[in-house]
Coordinates of C-alpha atoms in Angstrom, one line a residue:
Chain L
M1 CA -0.3 0.4 0.6
P2 CA 1.3 3.2 -1.4
Y3 CA 1.6 6.1 1.4
D4 CA 2.0 9.6 0.0
D5 CA 4.1 10.8 2.7
E6 CA 6.6 9.2 2.2
A7 CA 6.5 10.6 -1.3
L8 CA 6.9 14.3 0.3
S9 CA 10.9 15.0 -0.6
P10 CA 11.2 18.1 2.2
C11 CA 10.0 15.1 5.0
V12 CA 11.9 12.6 3.5
T13 CA 15.1 14.4 3.8
R14 CA 13.9 15.1 6.8
R15 CA 13.2 12.3 8.1
A16 CA 16.4 11.2 6.8
L17 CA 18.3 13.2 8.7
L18 CA 15.8 12.3 11.8
A19 CA 16.6 8.3 11.3
G20 CA 13.6 7.7 9.7
G21 CA 10.7 7.0 9.6
A22 CA 7.0 8.0 12.7
V23 CA 9.3 7.4 15.1
G24 CA 11.8 10.6 14.2
V25 CA 8.8 12.5 13.2
A26 CA 7.5 12.0 16.3
T27 CA 10.9 12.7 18.4
V28 CA 11.3 16.6 16.4
S29 CA 7.0 17.3 17.5
T30 CA 7.4 16.6 21.2
P31 CA 9.3 18.6 23.6
V32 CA 12.0 16.1 25.2
L33 CA 11.1 17.0 29.1
A34 CA 13.8 16.3 31.2
F35 CA 11.7 13.9 33.5
E36 CA 11.0 12.1 29.6
A37 CA 14.7 11.8 29.1
E38 CA 15.7 8.1 30.7
S39 CA 12.0 6.8 28.7
K40 CA 12.9 7.9 25.9
A41 CA 15.9 5.4 24.9
T42 CA 14.0 2.5 26.4
A43 CA 10.2 2.9 25.2
P44 CA 8.9 1.0 22.4
S45 CA 7.1 3.0 20.1
P46 CA 3.6 2.1 20.2
P47 CA 2.2 -0.2 17.0
T48 CA 0.8 2.9 14.1
V49 CA -2.3 3.3 12.8
D50 CA -3.6 3.5 9.4
V51 CA -5.3 7.4 8.6
S52 CA -6.9 8.5 5.5
L53 CA -7.8 12.2 5.9
S54 CA -8.8 14.3 2.7
V55 CA -7.1 17.3 3.0
N56 CA -7.9 20.3 0.5
G57 CA -9.8 18.4 -1.3
H58 CA -7.1 15.7 -1.8
R59 CA -7.2 12.2 -0.2
H60 CA -4.6 10.7 1.8
Q61 CA -3.5 7.3 3.5
L62 CA -1.2 8.0 6.2
R63 CA 0.3 5.1 8.7
L64 CA 0.8 6.7 12.1
D65 CA 1.9 6.5 15.3
P66 CA -1.0 7.7 17.4
R67 CA 0.7 10.0 19.2
V68 CA 0.7 12.4 15.6
T69 CA -1.7 15.1 16.6
L70 CA -3.2 16.2 13.2
L71 CA -1.3 19.5 13.4
D72 CA 1.8 17.1 13.1
A73 CA 0.3 15.2 10.2
L74 CA -0.3 18.0 8.7
R75 CA 2.8 19.7 8.6
E76 CA 5.5 16.9 9.1
H77 CA 3.9 14.2 7.3
L78 CA 1.9 16.0 4.4
A79 CA 4.3 18.9 4.3
L80 CA 1.4 21.3 4.9
T81 CA 3.5 23.6 6.7
G82 CA 0.9 26.7 6.5
T83 CA -0.7 25.2 9.8
K84 CA 1.6 27.0 12.2
K85 CA 2.8 25.6 15.4
G86 CA 2.3 28.3 18.4
C87 CA 2.3 27.2 21.8
D88 CA 0.7 23.5 21.1
H89 CA -1.1 23.4 23.7
G90 CA -4.4 25.5 22.6
Q91 CA -4.0 28.7 23.6
C92 CA -2.9 30.6 21.2
G93 CA -5.2 29.8 17.5
A94 CA -1.9 29.9 15.4
C95 CA -2.7 25.9 14.9
T96 CA -6.3 26.5 14.2
V97 CA -7.8 24.0 10.9
I98 CA -11.3 23.8 9.5
V99 CA -12.2 19.8 10.1
E100 CA -15.6 19.0 9.2
G101 CA -16.6 22.5 8.6
R102 CA -15.4 23.7 12.0
R103 CA -12.6 25.7 13.8
I104 CA -10.8 23.5 15.6
N105 CA -7.2 24.0 17.2
S106 CA -5.2 21.2 15.5
C107 CA -2.4 21.0 18.3
L108 CA -4.9 19.3 20.6
T109 CA -6.8 16.3 18.7
L110 CA -5.0 13.2 17.6
A111 CA -5.1 12.8 13.6
V112 CA -6.2 9.5 14.2
M113 CA -9.2 11.0 16.0
H114 CA -9.9 12.5 12.7
D115 CA -10.2 9.3 9.8
G116 CA -12.0 9.5 7.2
E117 CA -12.1 13.3 8.2
A118 CA -12.7 17.0 5.5
V119 CA -10.0 19.2 6.4
T120 CA -9.4 22.9 5.4
T121 CA -6.0 24.1 5.9
I122 CA -4.8 28.1 4.7
E123 CA -3.6 26.0 1.3
G124 CA -7.1 25.3 0.7
L125 CA -8.6 28.3 1.2
G126 CA -7.0 30.6 -1.7
T127 CA -3.7 30.6 -3.5
P128 CA -0.8 33.8 -4.4
D129 CA -2.7 33.8 -7.4
K130 CA -6.5 33.6 -6.4
L131 CA -6.5 34.8 -2.8
H132 CA -9.2 34.0 -0.6
P133 CA -11.5 37.0 -0.2
M134 CA -10.6 36.5 3.9
Q135 CA -6.5 36.7 3.1
A136 CA -7.6 39.9 0.4
A137 CA -8.4 41.7 3.4
F138 CA -5.9 40.8 5.9
V139 CA -3.0 41.9 3.0
K140 CA -5.6 45.0 2.3
H141 CA -5.9 45.9 5.8
D142 CA -2.0 45.3 7.5
G143 CA -3.6 42.4 9.6
F144 CA -0.4 41.0 11.1
Q145 CA 3.2 42.0 11.2
C146 CA 5.4 39.2 11.0
G147 CA 2.5 36.8 9.9
Y148 CA 3.1 33.8 12.0
C149 CA -0.4 33.4 13.6
T150 CA -2.2 35.0 10.3
P151 CA -3.2 31.6 9.0
G152 CA -5.0 30.6 12.5
Q153 CA -6.2 33.7 12.5
I154 CA -7.5 33.5 8.7
C155 CA -8.8 30.1 8.7
S156 CA -10.4 30.6 12.1
S157 CA -11.9 34.0 11.0
V158 CA -13.5 32.4 7.6
A159 CA -15.4 29.5 10.1
M160 CA -16.5 32.5 12.7
L161 CA -18.4 34.2 10.0
G162 CA -20.1 30.7 9.1
E163 CA -20.8 31.0 12.6
I164 CA -22.8 34.2 13.5
E165 CA -24.3 32.7 9.4
K166 CA -25.3 30.0 11.3
G167 CA -26.6 32.5 14.9
I168 CA -25.0 30.8 16.8
P169 CA -24.9 32.5 20.6
S170 CA -21.3 34.6 22.0
H171 CA -20.2 35.3 25.6
V172 CA -21.8 39.1 24.0
T173 CA -24.4 38.7 22.2
P174 CA -27.4 40.2 24.6
D175 CA -30.5 38.1 22.8
L176 CA -28.9 35.0 21.9
D177 CA -32.1 34.2 19.5
H178 CA -31.2 37.4 17.9
V179 CA -27.0 36.8 16.9
V180 CA -25.7 40.7 14.9
F181 CA -23.2 41.4 13.2
S182 CA -20.6 43.5 15.5
D183 CA -17.2 44.2 16.5
A184 CA -17.1 43.3 19.3
E185 CA -19.0 39.8 18.6
V186 CA -15.8 39.3 16.2
R187 CA -13.1 40.4 19.2
E188 CA -15.6 37.8 21.4
R189 CA -14.9 35.3 18.6
M190 CA -11.3 35.5 17.5
S191 CA -10.3 35.2 21.3
G192 CA -8.5 32.4 20.7
N193 CA -6.2 33.5 18.2
I194 CA -4.0 35.5 19.9
C195 CA -1.3 38.1 17.7
R196 CA 1.5 38.6 19.7
C197 CA 2.2 41.8 17.6
A198 CA -0.7 43.0 18.4
A199 CA -2.8 43.8 14.8
Y200 CA -6.3 43.3 16.1
P201 CA -7.5 46.8 14.6
N202 CA -6.5 45.8 11.9
I203 CA -7.5 41.8 12.0
V204 CA -11.5 42.9 12.8
A205 CA -10.8 45.7 9.7
A206 CA -10.3 42.8 7.8
I207 CA -12.9 40.6 9.3
R208 CA -15.7 43.9 8.9
E209 CA -14.7 44.5 5.1
V210 CA -16.0 40.5 4.1
H211 CA -18.9 40.1 6.4
G212 CA -19.8 43.6 3.6
G213 CA -19.8 46.2 7.2
A214 CA -19.1 48.9 6.7
E215 CA -16.0 50.7 6.4
Chain P
M1 CA 4.6 12.1 25.0
R2 CA 4.7 9.4 26.6
A3 CA 3.5 6.1 23.8
F4 CA 0.1 4.5 24.0
T5 CA -1.9 2.5 22.6
Y6 CA -5.3 3.4 20.3
E7 CA -8.5 1.9 19.9
R8 CA -12.4 2.6 18.8
V9 CA -14.6 1.6 20.0
R10 CA -18.5 1.1 18.8
T11 CA -20.8 0.8 21.4
P12 CA -20.7 2.9 25.1
Q13 CA -20.6 -0.6 27.0
E14 CA -17.5 -1.6 24.9
A15 CA -15.7 2.0 25.6
A16 CA -17.1 0.8 29.8
Q17 CA -15.0 -2.9 29.1
A18 CA -11.8 -1.7 27.0
V19 CA -10.9 0.7 29.8
A20 CA -11.8 -0.9 32.6
R21 CA -9.8 -4.0 31.5
T22 CA -6.5 -2.3 30.3
P23 CA -5.0 -0.5 33.1
G24 CA -4.2 2.7 32.1
A25 CA -6.6 3.3 30.0
R26 CA -8.3 6.5 29.7
F27 CA -11.4 8.0 27.3
I28 CA -11.0 10.4 25.0
A29 CA -13.5 11.8 23.7
G30 CA -12.8 16.0 22.7
G31 CA -9.2 15.3 23.7
T32 CA -8.9 19.3 24.6
N33 CA -7.5 18.2 28.2
L34 CA -6.3 15.1 28.3
L35 CA -3.7 15.7 25.4
D36 CA -2.7 18.6 26.4
L37 CA -1.7 17.5 30.2
M38 CA -0.3 14.0 28.4
K39 CA 2.1 16.6 26.3
L40 CA 3.5 17.2 29.6
G41 CA 3.5 14.2 31.3
I42 CA 0.8 14.8 33.9
E43 CA -1.3 12.3 32.1
R44 CA 0.0 9.3 31.5
P45 CA -2.1 7.1 29.8
T46 CA -1.1 3.4 28.1
H47 CA -4.1 2.9 26.2
L48 CA -6.9 5.1 24.9
V49 CA -10.4 4.4 24.0
D50 CA -12.0 7.1 21.5
V51 CA -15.4 7.6 21.9
N52 CA -16.6 9.8 19.7
R53 CA -18.2 7.1 17.4
L54 CA -20.5 6.2 19.7
G55 CA -24.0 8.3 18.2
L56 CA -24.7 10.1 22.0
D57 CA -24.6 13.2 20.0
T58 CA -27.8 14.1 20.1
I59 CA -30.1 16.0 22.2
E60 CA -33.6 14.4 23.1
A61 CA -36.6 15.5 24.9
T62 CA -37.3 13.6 28.2
A63 CA -41.3 12.2 29.2
E64 CA -41.0 14.8 32.4
G65 CA -40.1 17.8 30.1
G66 CA -36.5 18.3 30.5
L67 CA -33.3 17.5 28.2
R68 CA -31.2 14.4 28.0
I69 CA -27.7 16.0 26.1
G70 CA -25.4 13.0 24.8
A71 CA -22.4 13.2 26.1
M72 CA -20.0 13.6 23.2
V73 CA -22.6 16.6 22.4
R74 CA -20.0 19.4 21.5
N75 CA -20.5 22.9 24.4
A76 CA -20.7 25.1 20.7
D77 CA -24.0 22.7 19.5
L78 CA -25.0 22.7 23.6
A79 CA -25.2 26.6 23.9
A80 CA -26.3 27.2 20.6
H81 CA -29.4 24.4 20.6
A82 CA -32.7 26.2 20.4
R83 CA -34.4 24.8 23.4
V84 CA -31.1 24.6 25.8
R85 CA -30.9 28.3 24.6
R86 CA -34.7 29.3 25.3
D87 CA -35.7 27.0 28.5
Y88 CA -32.0 26.8 30.4
A89 CA -30.4 30.2 29.0
V90 CA -27.5 30.1 32.1
L91 CA -26.4 26.3 30.3
T92 CA -25.5 28.9 27.3
R93 CA -24.3 31.6 29.1
A94 CA -22.0 29.4 31.4
L95 CA -21.2 27.3 28.4
V96 CA -20.2 30.7 26.2
A97 CA -18.3 32.3 29.0
G98 CA -15.8 29.4 29.0
A99 CA -12.9 28.3 26.5
S100 CA -12.9 29.9 22.8
A101 CA -14.6 28.8 19.7
Q102 CA -12.0 26.3 18.6
L103 CA -12.2 24.2 21.9
R104 CA -16.2 24.6 22.3
N105 CA -15.9 22.7 18.7
K106 CA -13.9 20.1 20.8
A107 CA -15.2 20.1 23.9
T108 CA -17.8 17.7 25.1
T109 CA -20.5 17.4 27.3
G110 CA -18.7 15.0 29.4
G111 CA -15.2 15.5 29.7
N112 CA -16.5 19.1 30.6
L113 CA -17.2 17.4 34.0
L114 CA -14.4 15.6 33.4
Q115 CA -11.6 18.6 33.4
R116 CA -9.0 18.8 35.3
S117 CA -6.7 21.0 37.5
R118 CA -6.0 24.2 36.2
C119 CA -3.9 25.2 39.8
P120 CA -0.7 26.2 38.9
Y121 CA 1.3 23.9 40.3
F122 CA -0.6 21.2 39.5
Y123 CA 0.5 21.6 36.0
D124 CA 4.6 22.5 37.5
T125 CA 6.3 18.9 37.3
S126 CA 9.0 20.2 39.4
K127 CA 6.7 21.1 42.6
P128 CA 4.8 18.6 44.7
C129 CA 1.2 18.1 44.6
N130 CA -1.3 15.8 45.9
K131 CA -3.3 15.8 42.7
R132 CA -0.9 14.4 40.6
Q133 CA 1.4 12.4 42.7
P134 CA -0.7 11.2 45.9
G135 CA 1.5 12.1 49.2
S136 CA 3.9 14.4 47.7
G137 CA 2.4 18.2 49.1
C138 CA 0.8 21.0 48.3
A139 CA 2.4 23.8 46.8
A140 CA -0.3 26.1 46.2
I141 CA -1.0 26.3 50.1
G142 CA 1.6 29.2 50.9
G143 CA 2.6 29.6 47.3
F144 CA 0.6 31.4 44.4
S145 CA -2.5 31.5 45.2
R146 CA -4.8 34.2 44.1
N147 CA -7.2 32.1 42.2
L148 CA -7.3 29.2 43.6
A149 CA -10.3 28.2 46.2
I150 CA -11.8 29.4 48.8
L151 CA -13.8 26.9 49.7
G152 CA -14.4 22.5 50.4
V153 CA -10.3 23.0 50.6
S154 CA -8.6 21.2 52.9
D155 CA -4.5 21.2 53.6
K156 CA -4.0 18.5 50.8
C157 CA -5.4 20.9 48.6
I158 CA -7.4 24.5 46.7
S159 CA -7.5 23.9 43.4
Q160 CA -10.4 25.7 41.9
H161 CA -13.0 23.3 39.9
P162 CA -11.9 25.0 36.1
S163 CA -15.3 24.5 34.5
D164 CA -18.4 26.9 34.3
M165 CA -20.4 24.3 32.3
A166 CA -20.6 22.6 35.6
V167 CA -22.3 25.3 37.7
A168 CA -24.9 26.2 34.9
M169 CA -25.5 22.4 35.6
R170 CA -25.4 22.4 39.2
L171 CA -28.0 24.8 39.6
L172 CA -30.2 23.3 37.0
D173 CA -29.5 19.9 39.1
A174 CA -28.4 18.2 36.2
K175 CA -28.2 14.1 37.1
V176 CA -25.0 12.1 34.8
E177 CA -26.1 9.6 33.6
T178 CA -23.5 6.3 33.2
M179 CA -23.5 2.7 31.5
M180 CA -20.9 0.6 33.6
P181 CA -18.7 -2.5 31.6
D182 CA -21.0 -4.8 32.7
G183 CA -24.0 -2.9 30.8
T184 CA -25.9 -1.9 33.6
T185 CA -26.7 1.9 34.2
R186 CA -26.9 4.9 36.4
A187 CA -27.9 8.4 36.7
I188 CA -26.2 10.4 39.1
A189 CA -27.4 14.0 41.1
I190 CA -24.8 16.6 39.7
A191 CA -24.6 17.1 43.5
N192 CA -23.2 14.4 44.4
F193 CA -20.9 13.4 41.0
H194 CA -17.7 15.6 42.3
T195 CA -15.7 14.9 45.3
L196 CA -14.2 17.9 47.7
P197 CA -10.4 17.1 48.0
G198 CA -10.6 15.9 51.8
E199 CA -7.5 13.8 52.4
T200 CA -7.8 12.2 48.8
P201 CA -7.6 15.2 45.5
H202 CA -6.4 13.2 43.3
I203 CA -9.9 11.4 43.2
E204 CA -12.5 13.8 42.1
N205 CA -15.3 12.5 41.5
V206 CA -17.4 9.2 41.9
L207 CA -16.7 7.0 38.9
K208 CA -15.8 3.9 39.4
A209 CA -13.6 2.1 36.9
G210 CA -14.7 1.3 33.5
E211 CA -17.7 3.6 34.3
F212 CA -18.6 5.7 30.9
I213 CA -20.6 9.0 31.0
T214 CA -23.6 8.0 28.4
A215 CA -25.8 11.7 29.0
V216 CA -26.6 14.0 31.0
S217 CA -29.8 14.8 31.6
L218 CA -32.1 18.3 32.9
P219 CA -35.3 18.3 34.6
K220 CA -37.8 20.2 33.0
P221 CA -37.5 24.0 33.0
L222 CA -37.7 26.3 36.1
G223 CA -38.6 29.2 34.4
G224 CA -37.5 32.4 35.8
K225 CA -34.7 35.0 33.8
H226 CA -31.1 33.3 33.4
F227 CA -27.8 35.0 34.4
Y228 CA -24.1 34.2 34.2
R229 CA -21.8 36.7 35.4
K230 CA -17.8 35.8 34.6
V231 CA -15.0 37.6 36.4
R232 CA -12.1 36.9 35.2
D233 CA -8.4 38.4 34.1
R234 CA -9.0 39.2 31.0
A235 CA -12.8 40.0 29.1
S236 CA -12.3 36.8 27.5
Y237 CA -10.8 33.3 27.4
A238 CA -10.0 33.2 30.6
F239 CA -10.4 31.0 33.4
A240 CA -12.9 32.3 36.0
T241 CA -12.1 34.1 39.3
V242 CA -15.7 34.1 40.5
S243 CA -18.2 32.9 38.4
V244 CA -21.9 33.6 39.5
A245 CA -25.0 31.8 37.8
M246 CA -28.2 32.7 38.4
V247 CA -31.8 31.4 37.9
K248 CA -34.7 34.1 39.6
G249 CA -38.3 34.8 38.7
P250 CA -41.9 33.8 39.8
G251 CA -41.0 31.5 42.5
V252 CA -37.6 30.4 42.1
Q253 CA -33.8 31.7 43.0
R254 CA -31.5 29.4 42.3
F255 CA -27.6 30.6 42.5
A256 CA -24.2 28.3 42.0
F257 CA -20.7 29.8 41.8
G258 CA -17.7 29.3 40.1
G259 CA -14.1 29.8 40.5
I260 CA -14.5 29.6 44.4
G261 CA -15.3 26.1 45.2
T262 CA -13.1 22.6 44.8
K263 CA -16.5 21.9 43.3
P264 CA -19.5 23.1 41.5
W265 CA -20.7 25.5 44.9
R266 CA -24.0 25.7 45.2
V267 CA -25.6 26.6 48.7
E268 CA -29.7 25.6 48.9
A269 CA -30.1 27.2 51.7
A270 CA -29.0 30.4 50.5
E271 CA -31.9 30.8 48.3
R272 CA -34.1 31.3 50.8
L273 CA -32.6 34.7 51.9
S274 CA -32.9 38.4 50.1
G275 CA -30.3 40.7 49.7
A276 CA -26.6 40.5 48.2
D277 CA -25.1 40.0 51.7
A278 CA -26.8 37.5 53.3
I279 CA -26.9 35.5 50.7
A280 CA -23.1 35.6 50.1
E281 CA -23.1 35.5 54.5
A282 CA -24.5 32.3 53.5
V283 CA -23.0 31.1 50.6
L284 CA -19.2 31.8 52.1
A285 CA -20.2 30.5 55.1
G286 CA -16.5 27.8 56.2
A287 CA -14.9 29.7 53.6
Q288 CA -11.0 29.8 54.3
S289 CA -8.8 32.0 52.2
T290 CA -5.7 32.3 51.9
Q291 CA -3.6 35.5 51.9
Q292 CA -3.8 36.0 48.4
N293 CA -7.2 35.2 47.2
R294 CA -9.2 36.4 49.7
F295 CA -10.2 39.0 48.4
K296 CA -12.4 36.4 46.6
L297 CA -14.7 36.9 49.6
A298 CA -15.9 40.5 48.7
L299 CA -15.6 39.8 45.0
T300 CA -18.3 36.6 45.3
R301 CA -20.7 39.5 47.0
R302 CA -19.9 41.8 44.8
T303 CA -20.2 39.9 42.2
L304 CA -24.1 39.0 43.0
A305 CA -25.2 42.2 44.1
A306 CA -24.4 43.3 40.5
V307 CA -26.4 40.0 38.9
L308 CA -28.8 40.6 41.2
T309 CA -29.5 44.2 40.2
E310 CA -30.1 43.0 36.9
A311 CA -32.7 40.7 37.4

């Protein structure tokens, strides 16, 4: 059975350097904490699991260590490095992707838990030649400085507008049955995406424009 | 992260059996708390039983006029459900006050009840913590305790219960429905579900080995106006310092509190009183604060007063 992650040369190169295979990748993606050091040398790898993911419309068959998070599967196995690893603990939102239509932190879920599911990453929203409207608006409004949080911000904001559209209430919604777009709603709903450069006013402006609100 | 094996099961009983027969096994649902703790080496399961595809993801009306919420219903879906918004708004308000939108899309109803401590010393593996390592001591007492509990504490643990959802569930007198490995079921009143730390802070609820949460049921609606006021260190995406859930209307007055107790806190006797001072005095009876979290006594009273003013 061919595994198409094997065919991706950037991964193979890195993996070869790291003594190969899923174990090598897991080592890269796992912070080596002091108390783990002794067990690392002897602990055998668990049996691998077969995972099928549809990412940005393309189907992939992967054979993974069950420890591999969805984030690491995307970055280290599928070479989709647009999705960023920030805190790796669900606090910063840099890893936000859209799974089965919903935004989630890809760092806090295992790839194997999403077997058979559809994932949209920043690479699937637009291309350099044909930007997604949210990508174009972030460029136009300077919705970033360093850009590290941007893929997560954009995936999050695209899904967030869908949540407002569906009438899903937030902490700042005065009437739970009437969800209305506002800057306050955007700020609250985007609180799971941290921007260390504090581009927040411009991010809100970009989202406002895509929503179709007044400048 | 330490190595583990992974298994997906097809029925709630299979889930319960899989965890019961495998030493070190844990259920994984949303995974937003468990995986975080596994990365830090605080949780070290040897086997994960994935319970995401058991179909426990629906919300149904009960014959008694209440709601039965499947254990795998995501926090976002529970908050947005039309009947929850209409009849149990305190639950919607509590849910949307917690975590971020991304986490609420993943976190489940059952998992939320089982989320573990957010005490900084539970997370810091270089420090003693009786929850993490029974008998090692408590670094929080005498340490950085500003956001920790003042009610239900012991000299072994002062960790506050972190859930917003569970505070609303406590107010609503929810029942936690479970299945044992042998297929028998029981319903546990939310008041009895979480345990006080006492001498055994590592035990946080009354679930037995392998016992699996299948649903949380709500009795018929209380009526009245619903409020959830959460005071925290930033405007969004932070755990409560103090939170007050309130339902108030003709013939009904209930309060439950978050951020101050080692479990979701409710004092039924206080609900017959009136005025923030009297109610707060009854709720806070027996409080034990540290120098750093003493302010929670006044903050609880003031937050309660603010919510009462809104009603």
